[in-house]
Amino acid sequence: MRYSPSCEKTRTLHLKDVFLSVKEFFHFAIPSAVMACLEWWSFEILVLMSGLLPNSKLETSVLSICLSSDSLHYTISFGISVAASTRISNELGAGNPQAAQIATLVSMLIALVETLIA
């Protein structure tokens, strides 16, 4: 395999830096994972507890519809945030801070419109 000398600096491995950053990664990853698990577990507990209500078949169906629509709105917001993050980081990486600022404002406007529609 041939390597271009123009990308020589991108292939260096610093194993010490990699292992030092793993601790920092888990410092943020574990609380984030616990938070996501608690959120979804609370939804599951809510569904199970809705079975204890007087008209449990209707209540569980309504709760299922509410959770599905909540997931839909979350997915739309998440897609907007991922696209905005990618666009802004690309502009900053290209050295265009003005374009990154415009992309930030546009993504905030899109998020506001989505919030008003939902």
PDB file of C-alpha atoms in Angstrom:
ATOM      1  CA  MET A   1       0.000   0.000   0.000  1.00  0.00           C
ATOM      2  CA  ARG A   2       1.357   3.429  -0.885  1.00  0.00           C
ATOM      3  CA  TYR A   3       0.896   6.419   1.372  1.00  0.00           C
ATOM      4  CA  SER A   4       0.954   9.998   0.224  1.00  0.00           C
ATOM      5  CA  PRO A   5       3.571  12.066   2.061  1.00  0.00           C
ATOM      6  CA  SER A   6       1.116  14.970   2.232  1.00  0.00           C
ATOM      7  CA  CYS A   7      -0.871  13.156   4.926  1.00  0.00           C
ATOM      8  CA  GLU A   8       2.120  11.968   6.954  1.00  0.00           C
ATOM      9  CA  LYS A   9       1.086  13.797  10.133  1.00  0.00           C
ATOM     10  CA  THR A  10      -2.358  12.184  10.215  1.00  0.00           C
ATOM     11  CA  ARG A  11      -0.975   8.659  10.621  1.00  0.00           C
ATOM     12  CA  THR A  12       0.985   9.158  13.819  1.00  0.00           C
ATOM     13  CA  LEU A  13      -0.158   7.108  16.785  1.00  0.00           C
ATOM     14  CA  HIS A  14       0.160   8.415  20.303  1.00  0.00           C
ATOM     15  CA  LEU A  15      -1.006   5.517  22.438  1.00  0.00           C
ATOM     16  CA  LYS A  16      -0.432   7.414  25.665  1.00  0.00           C
ATOM     17  CA  ASP A  17      -2.815  10.174  24.540  1.00  0.00           C
ATOM     18  CA  VAL A  18      -5.397   7.599  23.486  1.00  0.00           C
ATOM     19  CA  PHE A  19      -5.430   5.859  26.865  1.00  0.00           C
ATOM     20  CA  LEU A  20      -5.466   9.141  28.768  1.00  0.00           C
ATOM     21  CA  SER A  21      -8.505  10.292  26.818  1.00  0.00           C
ATOM     22  CA  VAL A  22     -10.411   7.058  27.549  1.00  0.00           C
ATOM     23  CA  LYS A  23     -10.779   8.110  31.188  1.00  0.00           C
ATOM     24  CA  GLU A  24     -12.211  11.464  30.118  1.00  0.00           C
ATOM     25  CA  PHE A  25     -14.508   9.716  27.625  1.00  0.00           C
ATOM     26  CA  PHE A  26     -15.970   7.435  30.290  1.00  0.00           C
ATOM     27  CA  HIS A  27     -16.242  10.380  32.676  1.00  0.00           C
ATOM     28  CA  PHE A  28     -18.878  11.812  30.315  1.00  0.00           C
ATOM     29  CA  ALA A  29     -20.194   8.596  28.735  1.00  0.00           C
ATOM     30  CA  ILE A  30     -21.291   6.750  31.866  1.00  0.00           C
ATOM     31  CA  PRO A  31     -23.544   9.510  33.288  1.00  0.00           C
ATOM     32  CA  SER A  32     -24.967  10.075  29.813  1.00  0.00           C
ATOM     33  CA  ALA A  33     -25.751   6.379  29.378  1.00  0.00           C
ATOM     34  CA  VAL A  34     -27.320   6.208  32.847  1.00  0.00           C
ATOM     35  CA  MET A  35     -29.453   9.247  32.040  1.00  0.00           C
ATOM     36  CA  ALA A  36     -30.686   7.719  28.762  1.00  0.00           C
ATOM     37  CA  CYS A  37     -31.416   4.383  30.456  1.00  0.00           C
ATOM     38  CA  LEU A  38     -33.348   6.041  33.273  1.00  0.00           C
ATOM     39  CA  GLU A  39     -35.406   7.989  30.746  1.00  0.00           C
ATOM     40  CA  TRP A  40     -36.414   4.895  28.791  1.00  0.00           C
ATOM     41  CA  TRP A  41     -36.940   2.819  31.936  1.00  0.00           C
ATOM     42  CA  SER A  42     -39.261   5.491  33.291  1.00  0.00           C
ATOM     43  CA  PHE A  43     -41.326   5.204  30.101  1.00  0.00           C
ATOM     44  CA  GLU A  44     -41.488   1.430  30.531  1.00  0.00           C
ATOM     45  CA  ILE A  45     -42.528   1.755  34.181  1.00  0.00           C
ATOM     46  CA  LEU A  46     -45.165   4.289  33.158  1.00  0.00           C
ATOM     47  CA  VAL A  47     -46.614   1.844  30.621  1.00  0.00           C
ATOM     48  CA  LEU A  48     -46.676  -0.950  33.202  1.00  0.00           C
ATOM     49  CA  MET A  49     -48.319   1.289  35.799  1.00  0.00           C
ATOM     50  CA  SER A  50     -50.946   2.437  33.300  1.00  0.00           C
ATOM     51  CA  GLY A  51     -52.203  -1.147  33.338  1.00  0.00           C
ATOM     52  CA  LEU A  52     -53.321  -0.561  36.937  1.00  0.00           C
ATOM     53  CA  LEU A  53     -55.746   2.214  35.947  1.00  0.00           C
ATOM     54  CA  PRO A  54     -59.525   1.519  35.800  1.00  0.00           C
ATOM     55  CA  ASN A  55     -59.847   1.341  32.009  1.00  0.00           C
ATOM     56  CA  SER A  56     -56.388  -0.102  31.435  1.00  0.00           C
ATOM     57  CA  LYS A  57     -56.860  -1.073  27.780  1.00  0.00           C
ATOM     58  CA  LEU A  58     -57.804   2.474  26.758  1.00  0.00           C
ATOM     59  CA  GLU A  59     -55.225   4.130  29.032  1.00  0.00           C
ATOM     60  CA  THR A  60     -52.391   1.959  27.736  1.00  0.00           C
ATOM     61  CA  SER A  61     -53.397   2.653  24.134  1.00  0.00           C
ATOM     62  CA  VAL A  62     -53.500   6.412  24.716  1.00  0.00           C
ATOM     63  CA  LEU A  63     -50.142   6.306  26.485  1.00  0.00           C
ATOM     64  CA  SER A  64     -48.656   4.323  23.607  1.00  0.00           C
ATOM     65  CA  ILE A  65     -49.859   6.942  21.116  1.00  0.00           C
ATOM     66  CA  CYS A  66     -48.434   9.752  23.259  1.00  0.00           C
ATOM     67  CA  LEU A  67     -45.059   8.035  23.585  1.00  0.00           C
ATOM     68  CA  SER A  68     -44.936   7.342  19.839  1.00  0.00           C
ATOM     69  CA  SER A  69     -45.649  10.970  18.962  1.00  0.00           C
ATOM     70  CA  ASP A  70     -43.071  12.054  21.553  1.00  0.00           C
ATOM     71  CA  SER A  71     -40.486   9.794  19.896  1.00  0.00           C
ATOM     72  CA  LEU A  72     -41.359  11.261  16.494  1.00  0.00           C
ATOM     73  CA  HIS A  73     -40.790  14.823  17.691  1.00  0.00           C
ATOM     74  CA  TYR A  74     -37.565  13.788  19.413  1.00  0.00           C
ATOM     75  CA  THR A  75     -36.307  12.153  16.212  1.00  0.00           C
ATOM     76  CA  ILE A  76     -36.979  15.300  14.178  1.00  0.00           C
ATOM     77  CA  SER A  77     -35.179  17.498  16.714  1.00  0.00           C
ATOM     78  CA  PHE A  78     -32.291  15.065  16.897  1.00  0.00           C
ATOM     79  CA  GLY A  79     -31.934  15.045  13.104  1.00  0.00           C
ATOM     80  CA  ILE A  80     -31.891  18.842  13.010  1.00  0.00           C
ATOM     81  CA  SER A  81     -29.247  19.001  15.740  1.00  0.00           C
ATOM     82  CA  VAL A  82     -27.005  16.424  14.051  1.00  0.00           C
ATOM     83  CA  ALA A  83     -27.241  18.215  10.709  1.00  0.00           C
ATOM     84  CA  ALA A  84     -26.581  21.594  12.336  1.00  0.00           C
ATOM     85  CA  SER A  85     -23.617  20.265  14.291  1.00  0.00           C
ATOM     86  CA  THR A  86     -22.084  18.757  11.162  1.00  0.00           C
ATOM     87  CA  ARG A  87     -22.629  21.894   9.109  1.00  0.00           C
ATOM     88  CA  ILE A  88     -21.249  24.242  11.771  1.00  0.00           C
ATOM     89  CA  SER A  89     -18.192  22.075  12.462  1.00  0.00           C
ATOM     90  CA  ASN A  90     -17.455  21.823   8.731  1.00  0.00           C
ATOM     91  CA  GLU A  91     -17.606  25.600   8.381  1.00  0.00           C
ATOM     92  CA  LEU A  92     -15.389  26.119  11.424  1.00  0.00           C
ATOM     93  CA  GLY A  93     -12.946  23.505  10.141  1.00  0.00           C
ATOM     94  CA  ALA A  94     -12.805  25.285   6.795  1.00  0.00           C
ATOM     95  CA  GLY A  95     -11.979  28.539   8.576  1.00  0.00           C
ATOM     96  CA  ASN A  96     -15.292  30.259   7.829  1.00  0.00           C
ATOM     97  CA  PRO A  97     -16.541  31.648  11.165  1.00  0.00           C
ATOM     98  CA  GLN A  98     -19.099  33.917   9.468  1.00  0.00           C
ATOM     99  CA  ALA A  99     -20.621  30.984   7.581  1.00  0.00           C
ATOM    100  CA  ALA A 100     -20.672  28.983  10.828  1.00  0.00           C
ATOM    101  CA  GLN A 101     -22.516  31.819  12.542  1.00  0.00           C
ATOM    102  CA  ILE A 102     -25.071  31.973   9.717  1.00  0.00           C
ATOM    103  CA  ALA A 103     -25.495  28.177   9.881  1.00  0.00           C
ATOM    104  CA  THR A 104     -26.067  28.478  13.634  1.00  0.00           C
ATOM    105  CA  LEU A 105     -28.765  31.099  13.169  1.00  0.00           C
ATOM    106  CA  VAL A 106     -30.450  29.101  10.400  1.00  0.00           C
ATOM    107  CA  SER A 107     -30.456  25.917  12.492  1.00  0.00           C
ATOM    108  CA  MET A 108     -31.932  27.802  15.444  1.00  0.00           C
ATOM    109  CA  LEU A 109     -34.636  29.187  13.158  1.00  0.00           C
ATOM    110  CA  ILE A 110     -35.415  25.707  11.823  1.00  0.00           C
ATOM    111  CA  ALA A 111     -35.606  24.367  15.394  1.00  0.00           C
ATOM    112  CA  LEU A 112     -37.956  27.202  16.357  1.00  0.00           C
ATOM    113  CA  VAL A 113     -40.233  26.517  13.378  1.00  0.00           C
ATOM    114  CA  GLU A 114     -40.281  22.794  14.197  1.00  0.00           C
ATOM    115  CA  THR A 115     -41.167  23.618  17.796  1.00  0.00           C
ATOM    116  CA  LEU A 116     -44.041  25.848  16.716  1.00  0.00           C
ATOM    117  CA  ILE A 117     -45.375  23.241  14.283  1.00  0.00           C
ATOM    118  CA  ALA A 118     -45.130  20.382  16.774  1.00  0.00           C
TER     119      ALA A 118
END
